[in-house]
CSV table of C-alpha atoms in Angstrom, one decimal:
chain,number,residue,atom,x,y,z
A,829,MET,CA,10.2,32.2,3.9
A,830,LYS,CA,7.3,30.0,4.4
A,831,LYS,CA,4.1,31.2,3.1
A,832,LYS,CA,0.9,31.3,5.3
A,833,ARG,CA,-1.5,28.8,4.2
A,834,SER,CA,-5.0,27.6,5.1
A,835,ILE,CA,-4.8,23.7,5.9
A,836,VAL,CA,-7.7,21.4,5.7
A,837,LEU,CA,-6.9,18.7,8.2
A,838,TYR,CA,-9.2,15.8,8.9
A,839,SER,CA,-8.6,13.4,11.8
A,840,THR,CA,-10.4,10.6,13.5
A,841,LEU,CA,-10.1,9.5,17.2
A,842,ALA,CA,-9.7,5.9,17.2
A,843,LEU,CA,-12.1,3.7,19.4
A,844,SER,CA,-14.1,6.9,20.2
A,845,VAL,CA,-17.7,7.4,19.9
A,846,PHE,CA,-17.4,10.6,18.2
A,847,ALA,CA,-15.2,11.3,15.1
A,848,VAL,CA,-13.7,14.6,13.9
A,849,THR,CA,-14.2,14.4,10.2
A,850,GLY,CA,-13.9,17.9,9.0
A,851,CYS,CA,-12.0,20.1,11.4
A,852,GLN,CA,-10.7,23.2,9.5
A,853,VAL,CA,-7.5,24.6,11.0
A,854,GLY,CA,-6.1,28.2,10.3
A,855,THR,CA,-9.2,29.8,8.9
A,856,GLY,CA,-12.7,30.6,10.1
A,857,GLY,CA,-16.0,29.6,8.6
A,858,GLU,CA,-17.6,26.7,7.6
A,859,ASP,CA,-15.7,23.7,6.1
A,860,ASN,CA,-16.8,23.1,2.5
A,861,GLY,CA,-13.7,21.2,1.4
A,862,SER,CA,-11.7,24.0,0.2
A,863,THR,CA,-10.5,27.0,2.2
A,864,ALA,CA,-8.7,29.0,-0.3
A,865,SER,CA,-9.7,30.8,-3.7
A,866,GLY,CA,-7.9,32.2,-6.6
A,867,ASP,CA,-6.5,31.2,-10.0
A,868,ASN,CA,-3.2,29.8,-8.6
A,869,VAL,CA,-4.5,27.8,-5.8
A,870,LEU,CA,-3.6,23.9,-6.0
A,871,ARG,CA,-5.5,21.6,-3.7
A,872,VAL,CA,-3.5,18.4,-2.9
A,873,ALA,CA,-4.8,15.5,-0.9
A,874,TRP,CA,-3.2,12.6,0.8
A,875,TRP,CA,-3.5,10.2,3.6
A,876,GLY,CA,-0.7,9.0,6.1
A,877,GLY,CA,0.7,9.4,9.4
A,878,GLN,CA,2.2,12.4,11.1
A,879,GLU,CA,5.6,11.8,9.6
A,880,ARG,CA,4.3,11.7,6.1
A,881,HIS,CA,2.1,14.9,6.8
A,882,THR,CA,5.3,16.7,8.2
A,883,MET,CA,7.5,15.7,5.3
A,884,THR,CA,4.9,16.5,2.7
A,885,LEU,CA,4.2,20.0,4.2
A,886,ASP,CA,7.8,20.7,4.1
A,887,VAL,CA,8.1,19.8,0.6
A,888,ILE,CA,5.1,22.1,-0.3
A,889,ASP,CA,7.0,24.9,1.4
A,890,LEU,CA,9.9,24.2,-0.8
A,891,PHE,CA,7.7,24.0,-3.9
A,892,GLU,CA,6.0,27.3,-3.0
A,893,GLU,CA,9.6,28.8,-2.6
A,894,LYS,CA,10.4,27.8,-6.0
A,895,TYR,CA,7.1,28.7,-7.6
A,896,PRO,CA,6.0,31.8,-5.4
A,897,ASP,CA,3.1,32.4,-7.7
A,898,ILE,CA,1.4,29.1,-6.9
A,899,THR,CA,-0.4,28.4,-3.4
A,900,VAL,CA,-0.8,24.8,-2.4
A,901,GLU,CA,-3.7,24.1,-0.1
A,902,PRO,CA,-3.1,20.6,1.6
A,903,GLU,CA,-5.8,18.3,2.5
A,904,TYR,CA,-4.8,15.2,4.6
A,905,THR,CA,-6.1,12.8,7.1
A,906,THR,CA,-5.8,9.1,8.0
A,907,TRP,CA,-6.6,6.1,5.7
A,908,ASP,CA,-10.0,5.4,6.6
A,909,ASN,CA,-11.2,9.1,6.7
A,910,TYR,CA,-9.5,9.8,3.4
A,911,TRP,CA,-11.7,7.4,1.4
A,912,GLU,CA,-14.9,8.8,2.9
A,913,ARG,CA,-13.9,12.3,2.2
A,914,LEU,CA,-13.0,11.6,-1.3
A,915,THR,CA,-16.4,9.8,-1.8
A,916,THR,CA,-18.2,12.9,-0.7
A,917,GLN,CA,-15.9,15.2,-2.8
A,918,ALA,CA,-16.4,13.1,-5.9
A,919,ALA,CA,-20.2,13.1,-5.7
A,920,GLY,CA,-20.1,17.0,-5.5
A,921,SER,CA,-17.6,17.3,-8.4
A,922,ASN,CA,-15.4,18.7,-5.7
A,923,LEU,CA,-12.2,16.5,-5.9
A,924,PRO,CA,-9.0,18.2,-5.0
A,925,ASP,CA,-6.7,18.9,-8.0
A,926,VAL,CA,-4.0,16.5,-7.2
A,927,VAL,CA,-5.3,13.2,-5.4
A,928,GLN,CA,-3.3,10.5,-3.8
A,929,LEU,CA,-4.6,7.0,-4.7
A,930,ASP,CA,-4.0,3.6,-3.8
A,931,TYR,CA,-3.7,1.4,-6.8
A,932,THR,CA,-6.4,-1.1,-5.5
A,933,LYS,CA,-8.7,1.8,-5.8
A,934,MET,CA,-7.5,3.5,-8.8
A,935,ASN,CA,-10.1,1.6,-11.2
A,936,GLU,CA,-12.9,2.8,-9.1
A,937,TYR,CA,-12.1,6.4,-10.0
A,938,ILE,CA,-11.1,5.8,-13.7
A,939,SER,CA,-14.5,3.8,-14.3
A,940,ARG,CA,-16.3,7.0,-12.9
A,941,ASN,CA,-14.3,9.3,-15.3
A,942,LEU,CA,-13.0,11.2,-12.2
A,943,LEU,CA,-9.2,11.1,-13.4
A,944,LYS,CA,-7.5,12.8,-16.2
A,945,ASP,CA,-5.3,10.9,-18.8
A,946,LEU,CA,-1.7,12.1,-17.9
A,947,ALA,CA,-0.2,10.7,-21.2
A,948,PRO,CA,-0.3,14.0,-23.1
A,949,LEU,CA,1.4,15.6,-20.1
A,950,ILE,CA,3.9,13.1,-20.2
A,951,GLU,CA,4.4,13.3,-23.8
A,952,ASP,CA,5.0,17.1,-23.8
A,953,GLY,CA,7.4,17.0,-21.1
A,954,SER,CA,5.1,18.7,-18.4
A,955,ILE,CA,5.7,15.4,-16.2
A,956,ASP,CA,9.1,14.2,-17.0
A,957,LEU,CA,9.5,10.4,-16.9
A,958,SER,CA,12.7,10.0,-19.0
A,959,ASN,CA,14.4,8.6,-16.0
A,960,VAL,CA,11.5,6.1,-15.0
A,961,ASP,CA,11.7,2.4,-16.2
A,962,ASP,CA,8.3,1.2,-17.4
A,963,VAL,CA,8.1,-1.4,-14.7
A,964,TYR,CA,7.4,1.4,-12.2
A,965,GLN,CA,4.5,2.8,-14.0
A,966,ASP,CA,3.0,-0.4,-15.7
A,967,VAL,CA,0.2,-0.7,-13.3
A,968,ASN,CA,-1.0,3.0,-13.8
A,969,THR,CA,-1.2,2.5,-17.6
A,970,ILE,CA,-4.4,1.1,-19.4
A,971,ASP,CA,-4.0,0.9,-23.0
A,972,ASP,CA,-2.3,4.0,-23.9
A,973,SER,CA,-3.6,6.1,-21.0
A,974,VAL,CA,-1.9,7.0,-17.7
A,975,TYR,CA,-4.0,7.7,-14.8
A,976,GLY,CA,-1.3,8.2,-12.1
A,977,ILE,CA,2.2,8.8,-11.4
A,978,SER,CA,3.8,6.4,-8.8
A,979,LEU,CA,5.0,8.3,-5.5
A,980,GLY,CA,7.2,5.5,-4.9
A,981,SER,CA,7.3,1.9,-5.5
A,982,ASN,CA,7.1,-1.2,-3.2
A,983,ALA,CA,6.5,-5.0,-3.4
A,984,LEU,CA,5.2,-7.5,-1.0
A,985,GLY,CA,7.8,-8.8,1.3
A,986,MET,CA,8.3,-10.9,4.5
A,987,LEU,CA,9.4,-8.7,7.4
A,988,TYR,CA,11.4,-10.8,9.9
A,989,ASN,CA,13.3,-10.2,13.1
A,990,ALA,CA,16.9,-10.7,11.9
A,991,GLU,CA,18.3,-11.0,15.5
A,992,LEU,CA,15.8,-13.6,16.5
A,993,PHE,CA,16.4,-15.6,13.4
A,994,THR,CA,20.2,-15.4,14.1
A,995,GLU,CA,20.0,-16.3,17.5
A,996,HIS,CA,18.0,-19.5,16.8
A,997,GLY,CA,19.8,-20.4,13.6
A,998,ILE,CA,16.8,-20.0,11.5
A,999,GLU,CA,17.6,-19.8,7.7
A,1000,LEU,CA,15.0,-19.3,5.1
A,1001,ASP,CA,17.2,-18.9,2.0
A,1002,GLU,CA,16.0,-17.8,-1.4
A,1003,GLY,CA,13.7,-20.4,-2.8
A,1004,TYR,CA,12.1,-21.5,0.7
A,1005,THR,CA,8.6,-22.7,0.5
A,1006,TYR,CA,5.5,-22.2,2.4
A,1007,ASP,CA,6.2,-25.5,4.2
A,1008,ASP,CA,9.7,-24.5,5.0
A,1009,MET,CA,8.3,-21.3,6.5
A,1010,LYS,CA,5.8,-23.2,8.6
A,1011,ALA,CA,8.5,-25.5,9.9
A,1012,ALA,CA,10.8,-22.5,10.9
A,1013,MET,CA,7.9,-20.7,12.7
A,1014,LEU,CA,7.1,-23.8,14.7
A,1015,GLU,CA,10.9,-24.4,15.6
A,1016,LEU,CA,11.0,-20.7,17.0
A,1017,LYS,CA,7.6,-21.4,18.8
A,1018,SER,CA,9.2,-24.5,20.3
A,1019,ALA,CA,12.1,-22.5,21.6
A,1020,LEU,CA,10.4,-19.5,22.8
A,1021,GLY,CA,7.5,-21.3,24.4
A,1022,ASP,CA,3.8,-20.1,25.3
A,1023,GLY,CA,2.7,-16.7,24.2
A,1024,PHE,CA,4.9,-16.6,20.9
A,1025,TYR,CA,3.7,-17.3,17.6
A,1026,GLY,CA,6.0,-17.4,14.6
A,1027,TYR,CA,4.0,-15.8,11.8
A,1028,ASP,CA,1.4,-13.1,12.0
A,1029,PHE,CA,-1.2,-13.0,9.0
A,1030,ASN,CA,-1.8,-9.5,10.3
A,1031,ASN,CA,-5.2,-9.3,8.2
A,1032,THR,CA,-3.0,-9.6,5.0
A,1033,GLU,CA,-4.4,-12.9,3.7
A,1034,PHE,CA,-6.0,-11.4,0.7
A,1035,ASP,CA,-2.8,-9.7,-0.2
A,1036,LEU,CA,-0.9,-12.8,0.0
A,1037,PHE,CA,-3.5,-14.8,-1.9
A,1038,PHE,CA,-2.5,-12.4,-5.0
A,1039,ALA,CA,0.9,-13.8,-4.9
A,1040,TYR,CA,-0.2,-17.3,-4.1
A,1041,ALA,CA,-2.5,-17.4,-7.1
A,1042,ARG,CA,0.1,-16.0,-9.3
A,1043,GLN,CA,2.7,-18.6,-8.2
A,1044,ASN,CA,0.1,-21.2,-9.5
A,1045,GLY,CA,-0.1,-19.5,-12.9
A,1046,GLU,CA,-3.4,-17.8,-12.1
A,1047,SER,CA,-4.7,-14.5,-10.8
A,1048,VAL,CA,-7.3,-13.4,-8.4
A,1049,PHE,CA,-9.4,-11.4,-11.0
A,1050,ASN,CA,-9.7,-12.4,-14.6
A,1051,GLU,CA,-8.3,-10.1,-17.5
A,1052,THR,CA,-11.7,-8.2,-18.0
A,1053,GLY,CA,-12.3,-7.7,-14.2
A,1054,ASP,CA,-15.7,-9.2,-14.2
A,1055,GLY,CA,-15.0,-12.4,-12.5
A,1056,LEU,CA,-12.3,-14.5,-10.9
A,1057,GLY,CA,-9.1,-15.9,-12.4
A,1058,TYR,CA,-8.2,-18.8,-10.2
A,1059,SER,CA,-9.3,-22.3,-9.8
A,1060,ASP,CA,-11.1,-23.5,-6.6
A,1061,GLU,CA,-8.4,-26.1,-6.0
A,1062,THR,CA,-5.9,-23.1,-5.6
A,1063,LEU,CA,-8.0,-21.3,-2.9
A,1064,ILE,CA,-8.7,-24.5,-1.0
A,1065,SER,CA,-5.1,-25.2,-0.7
A,1066,TYR,CA,-4.4,-21.6,0.5
A,1067,PHE,CA,-7.1,-21.9,3.1
A,1068,GLN,CA,-5.8,-25.1,4.3
A,1069,PHE,CA,-2.4,-23.5,4.7
A,1070,ILE,CA,-4.0,-20.6,6.8
A,1071,GLN,CA,-5.9,-23.3,8.9
A,1072,GLU,CA,-2.9,-25.5,9.5
A,1073,MET,CA,-0.9,-22.4,10.7
A,1074,ILE,CA,-3.6,-21.3,13.2
A,1075,GLU,CA,-4.3,-24.8,14.4
A,1076,ASP,CA,-0.6,-25.6,15.0
A,1077,GLU,CA,0.0,-22.3,16.8
A,1078,ALA,CA,2.6,-21.2,14.1
A,1079,ALA,CA,0.3,-18.1,13.7
A,1080,PRO,CA,-1.6,-16.3,16.6
A,1081,PRO,CA,-5.2,-16.7,17.0
A,1082,HIS,CA,-7.5,-14.2,15.0
A,1083,GLU,CA,-8.7,-12.3,18.0
A,1084,LEU,CA,-5.0,-11.6,19.1
A,1085,THR,CA,-4.1,-10.4,15.7
A,1086,MET,CA,-7.2,-8.1,15.5
A,1087,GLU,CA,-6.4,-6.8,19.1
A,1088,TYR,CA,-3.1,-5.7,17.9
A,1089,ILE,CA,-4.4,-4.0,14.8
A,1090,GLN,CA,-7.1,-2.3,16.4
A,1091,GLY,CA,-4.8,-1.0,19.1
A,1092,GLY,CA,-2.3,0.4,16.5
A,1093,ASP,CA,0.4,-2.1,17.6
A,1094,SER,CA,2.6,-4.7,16.0
A,1095,THR,CA,3.4,-8.3,17.1
A,1096,ILE,CA,6.6,-8.2,15.6
A,1097,ALA,CA,7.7,-5.2,17.4
A,1098,ASP,CA,7.0,-6.4,20.9
A,1099,GLY,CA,8.3,-9.9,20.2
A,1100,THR,CA,5.0,-11.9,19.9
A,1101,THR,CA,5.9,-13.0,16.5
A,1102,SER,CA,8.9,-13.0,14.1
A,1103,MET,CA,7.6,-12.5,10.7
A,1104,LEU,CA,4.7,-10.9,8.8
A,1105,LEU,CA,3.6,-9.7,5.2
A,1106,ILE,CA,4.1,-6.2,4.5
A,1107,ALA,CA,4.5,-3.6,1.7
A,1108,SER,CA,8.2,-3.3,1.7
A,1109,ASN,CA,8.2,0.5,2.5
A,1110,GLN,CA,6.5,-0.3,5.8
A,1111,ILE,CA,9.7,-1.7,7.3
A,1112,ILE,CA,10.4,2.0,8.1
A,1113,GLY,CA,7.4,2.3,10.4
A,1114,GLN,CA,7.9,-1.2,12.0
A,1115,GLN,CA,11.5,-0.5,12.7
A,1116,ALA,CA,10.6,2.7,14.5
A,1117,LEU,CA,8.7,0.5,17.0
A,1118,THR,CA,11.6,-1.8,18.2
A,1119,GLU,CA,15.2,-1.8,18.9
A,1120,ALA,CA,15.4,-5.5,17.4
A,1121,GLU,CA,16.9,-5.4,13.9
A,1122,LEU,CA,14.2,-6.1,11.0
A,1123,ASP,CA,14.8,-7.1,7.5
A,1124,LEU,CA,13.0,-8.2,4.5
A,1125,LYS,CA,12.9,-11.5,2.8
A,1126,PRO,CA,11.3,-12.7,-0.4
A,1127,LEU,CA,7.9,-14.3,-0.3
A,1128,PRO,CA,7.8,-17.9,0.0
A,1129,GLU,CA,7.7,-19.9,-3.3
A,1130,MET,CA,5.6,-22.6,-4.6
A,1131,GLU,CA,7.4,-25.7,-5.8
A,1132,GLY,CA,7.4,-26.0,-9.5
A,1133,GLY,CA,5.5,-22.6,-9.4
A,1134,THR,CA,6.0,-19.4,-11.2
A,1135,GLU,CA,7.0,-15.9,-9.8
A,1136,GLY,CA,4.4,-14.4,-7.8
A,1137,ASN,CA,5.7,-11.1,-6.8
A,1138,TRP,CA,5.6,-7.8,-8.8
A,1139,ILE,CA,6.6,-4.2,-8.4
A,1140,ARG,CA,3.6,-1.9,-7.7
A,1141,PRO,CA,3.0,1.6,-6.7
A,1142,SER,CA,2.9,2.1,-3.2
A,1143,MET,CA,0.5,5.0,-3.9
A,1144,SER,CA,0.2,7.6,-6.7
A,1145,PHE,CA,-0.7,11.1,-7.5
A,1146,ALA,CA,-3.6,11.5,-10.0
A,1147,ILE,CA,-5.2,14.8,-11.3
A,1148,SER,CA,-8.8,15.2,-11.0
A,1149,GLU,CA,-10.8,15.4,-14.3
A,1150,HIS,CA,-12.6,18.6,-13.3
A,1151,THR,CA,-9.5,20.6,-12.3
A,1152,ASN,CA,-9.0,24.0,-13.7
A,1153,GLN,CA,-5.3,23.8,-12.3
A,1154,GLU,CA,-3.9,21.1,-14.8
A,1155,GLU,CA,-0.9,23.0,-15.7
A,1156,HIS,CA,0.1,23.5,-11.9
A,1157,ALA,CA,-0.9,20.0,-11.0
A,1158,ALA,CA,1.3,18.5,-13.5
A,1159,LEU,CA,4.3,21.0,-12.3
A,1160,PHE,CA,3.8,19.6,-8.7
A,1161,ILE,CA,3.8,16.0,-9.6
A,1162,ASP,CA,6.8,16.5,-11.8
A,1163,PHE,CA,8.5,18.4,-8.9
A,1164,ILE,CA,7.8,15.6,-6.5
A,1165,THR,CA,9.1,13.0,-9.0
A,1166,ASN,CA,12.1,14.6,-10.1
A,1167,ASP,CA,13.5,17.3,-7.6
A,1168,PRO,CA,16.4,16.0,-5.7
A,1169,GLU,CA,15.9,18.4,-2.6
A,1170,ALA,CA,12.4,17.4,-2.4
A,1171,ASN,CA,13.0,13.8,-2.3
A,1172,GLU,CA,15.9,14.5,0.4
A,1173,ILE,CA,13.0,15.8,2.5
A,1174,LEU,CA,10.6,12.8,1.6
A,1175,GLN,CA,13.1,10.2,2.4
A,1176,ALA,CA,11.5,7.6,0.3
A,1177,GLU,CA,8.9,7.2,3.0
A,1178,ARG,CA,6.2,6.6,0.3
A,1179,GLY,CA,8.3,3.8,-1.3
A,1180,VAL,CA,11.4,3.6,-3.6
A,1181,PRO,CA,11.4,6.7,-6.0
A,1182,ILE,CA,10.6,5.6,-9.5
A,1183,SER,CA,13.3,7.9,-11.1
A,1184,ALA,CA,16.7,6.2,-11.3
A,1185,GLU,CA,18.3,9.6,-11.0
A,1186,ILE,CA,16.6,10.3,-7.6
A,1187,ARG,CA,17.5,6.9,-6.4
A,1188,SER,CA,21.0,7.4,-7.2
A,1189,HIS,CA,21.0,10.9,-5.6
A,1190,LEU,CA,19.5,9.5,-2.3
A,1191,GLU,CA,22.4,6.8,-1.8
A,1192,GLY,CA,24.0,7.7,1.6
A,1193,LYS,CA,21.1,10.1,2.4
A,1194,VAL,CA,18.5,7.7,3.7
A,1195,SER,CA,18.1,5.7,6.9
A,1196,PRO,CA,19.2,2.0,7.0
A,1197,GLU,CA,15.5,0.9,6.6
A,1198,VAL,CA,15.1,2.9,3.5
A,1199,GLU,CA,18.4,1.4,1.9
A,1200,LYS,CA,16.9,-2.2,2.6
A,1201,THR,CA,13.8,-1.1,0.7
A,1202,PHE,CA,16.0,0.0,-2.2
A,1203,ALA,CA,18.1,-3.4,-2.2
A,1204,TYR,CA,14.8,-5.3,-1.9
A,1205,LEU,CA,13.1,-3.6,-4.8
A,1206,GLU,CA,16.3,-4.3,-7.0
A,1207,TYR,CA,15.8,-8.0,-6.0
A,1208,VAL,CA,12.3,-8.0,-6.9
A,1209,ALA,CA,13.0,-6.4,-10.3
A,1210,GLU,CA,14.9,-9.2,-11.3
A,1211,ASN,CA,12.6,-12.0,-9.6
A,1212,SER,CA,9.1,-11.0,-10.5
A,1213,ALA,CA,6.4,-11.2,-13.1
A,1214,SER,CA,4.5,-8.6,-15.0
A,1215,ALA,CA,1.8,-6.9,-12.7
A,1216,ASP,CA,-1.9,-8.0,-13.1
A,1217,PRO,CA,-4.1,-5.2,-14.5
A,1218,LEU,CA,-5.5,-2.8,-11.9
A,1219,PRO,CA,-7.9,-4.5,-9.5
A,1220,PRO,CA,-11.5,-3.9,-10.9
A,1221,PRO,CA,-14.1,-1.6,-9.2
A,1222,GLY,CA,-15.7,-3.5,-6.3
A,1223,GLU,CA,-12.2,-4.7,-5.2
A,1224,SER,CA,-12.8,-3.4,-1.7
A,1225,GLU,CA,-16.1,-5.3,-1.3
A,1226,VAL,CA,-14.4,-8.5,-2.7
A,1227,ARG,CA,-11.5,-8.0,-0.3
A,1228,ALA,CA,-13.9,-7.6,2.7
A,1229,ALA,CA,-15.8,-10.8,1.6
A,1230,PHE,CA,-12.5,-12.6,1.6
A,1231,LEU,CA,-11.5,-11.4,5.1
A,1232,ARG,CA,-14.8,-12.4,6.5
A,1233,ILE,CA,-14.3,-15.9,5.2
A,1234,VAL,CA,-10.9,-16.2,6.6
A,1235,GLU,CA,-12.1,-15.1,10.0
A,1236,SER,CA,-14.8,-17.8,9.9
A,1237,LEU,CA,-12.0,-20.4,8.8
A,1238,LYS,CA,-9.6,-19.3,11.5
A,1239,TYR,CA,-12.5,-19.8,14.2
A,1240,GLY,CA,-13.4,-23.3,12.8
A,1241,GLN,CA,-16.8,-22.1,11.5
A,1242,THR,CA,-16.1,-23.1,7.9
A,1243,THR,CA,-14.0,-25.5,6.0
A,1244,PRO,CA,-11.5,-24.6,3.4
A,1245,GLU,CA,-13.8,-26.2,0.7
A,1246,ASP,CA,-16.9,-24.4,1.9
A,1247,GLY,CA,-15.0,-21.2,2.3
A,1248,ALA,CA,-13.8,-21.3,-1.2
A,1249,GLU,CA,-17.2,-21.9,-2.5
A,1250,GLN,CA,-18.6,-19.2,-0.4
A,1251,PHE,CA,-16.2,-16.6,-1.6
A,1252,ARG,CA,-16.6,-17.6,-5.3
A,1253,GLN,CA,-20.3,-17.0,-4.9
A,1254,GLN,CA,-19.9,-13.6,-3.2
A,1255,ALA,CA,-17.1,-12.3,-5.2
A,1256,GLU,CA,-18.8,-13.1,-8.6
A,1257,SER,CA,-22.0,-11.4,-7.3
A,1258,ILE,CA,-20.0,-8.3,-6.5
A,1259,LEU,CA,-18.1,-8.2,-9.8
A,1260,LYS,CA,-21.1,-8.7,-12.2
C-alpha cells in the first residue's frame, strides 16, 4: 500500500509574467522547504519533466514498501527553478538530504563544503558499487573522495533522422569529419529546399567545443580550474566552423533555433533539421515527439586528432553535508543503484545504469530508444578518452559568456578572431 506523503512541488509557467516558485501540495501552512518532520524522514530533490517525476515517485513508493520505517519527502521541479531553489536552501543550511546534481555544477557545491564524501559509505558497503566499472564514476571522484553516485551515464552524441538519411543516401560512417558533416547537411538542404536546415546547433555550441578541444589534444579548462586549457587557434577554427555552417545555411539562423528552444519544440522532430547534438539519453524524449525513426551517431572527428568524447554522469545523487539522515540517504542511493525492480520502473530515463548487473537485467525490458542508448554507450566506452576533471566553480558564467559570443558571431557582429579574444578575457576574469 502506498503511504500518504506530503510533496513539495515547485513549477514555473513558461513565458509567463508570474512564476510559481514554492507551491506546496498536500499540506497546509507556509512553505519552508520542508513539509514533514521526524527522525526517519528523508528529503530527496531532483529536477525533470513529468515522466521523470512519475517514475521517481513510483520508485519512492517501492522504497517505502521495502523500508516502511522511512518516509521519503520528494522535492521536484523544472531545471531552472531547481537551481534557484537549491541556492536558497544552501544559503539557509537547509539542503535536502539527497540532492540530484548535474556534473557541471558539482564543483560549485564541493567548493562550498556542502556535500559529504561518500567514499566511507562505499567502503563499508552502505552504497554497493561492486558491479560498477570505474569509468562510470571517475568524474565524481576527486583524489580519494567521492561526492556523487551517477544515476545513469550518457555521452555526447549526434541525434539524426535515420529515415531521412536513408531516403537521401546520406552516409556519415564512423570516422566522418566536421567537413563531411557540413557537406552532408548541405546535400540534404539542396534536396529539401527552403525552410530546411541540416544541423541544428540547438544552443549546444559550448558542449561541442569541449569535444572539439579534446580532439585537438587540449581542454576547455586547465587542470587546476583557474584558467583555460586550449589555444586561441583551436577556438578560432571552431568559431569559423560555426560561422560557415550559418552563412551557408547548413544550420538554421540563431533566431529560429531560439524560437524552438523557448517554445519547448524540436527542429529535428518537426523535420526542420536532420541532426543535432544531444546527451545520449535525450533520444528518449526526442523520439516521443516524432514518428520518424531517430538514432545516434558518434561525434564528428578531427583529422589526425585524438578521441574527444567521454562517458559522464547524466546526473548524480549526492548527500548533503548537514544531513542527519546519512544512513537512510545511503540506503536510498544504494536502492536506486542496485534494485532491479526499481530500475524497471525508472527505465534508464536518467541514463544508462552504472551497474553491469542492472544493465543486464534490463535487456529486453526497455524501449528501443533506451536500447539504442545502451549500444551507444558501449561504443563510446571503447572509443573515448579519460574524462576531464569536474568543471570548476564559475562554469555556468563561463558557459553564458561563450553563448553570448556565439550569438554575436552568428549575427555577424564579431569575427572568430575577435570572439576568441573576447571569450578568453571574460572567462579568465570569471575563473580568477
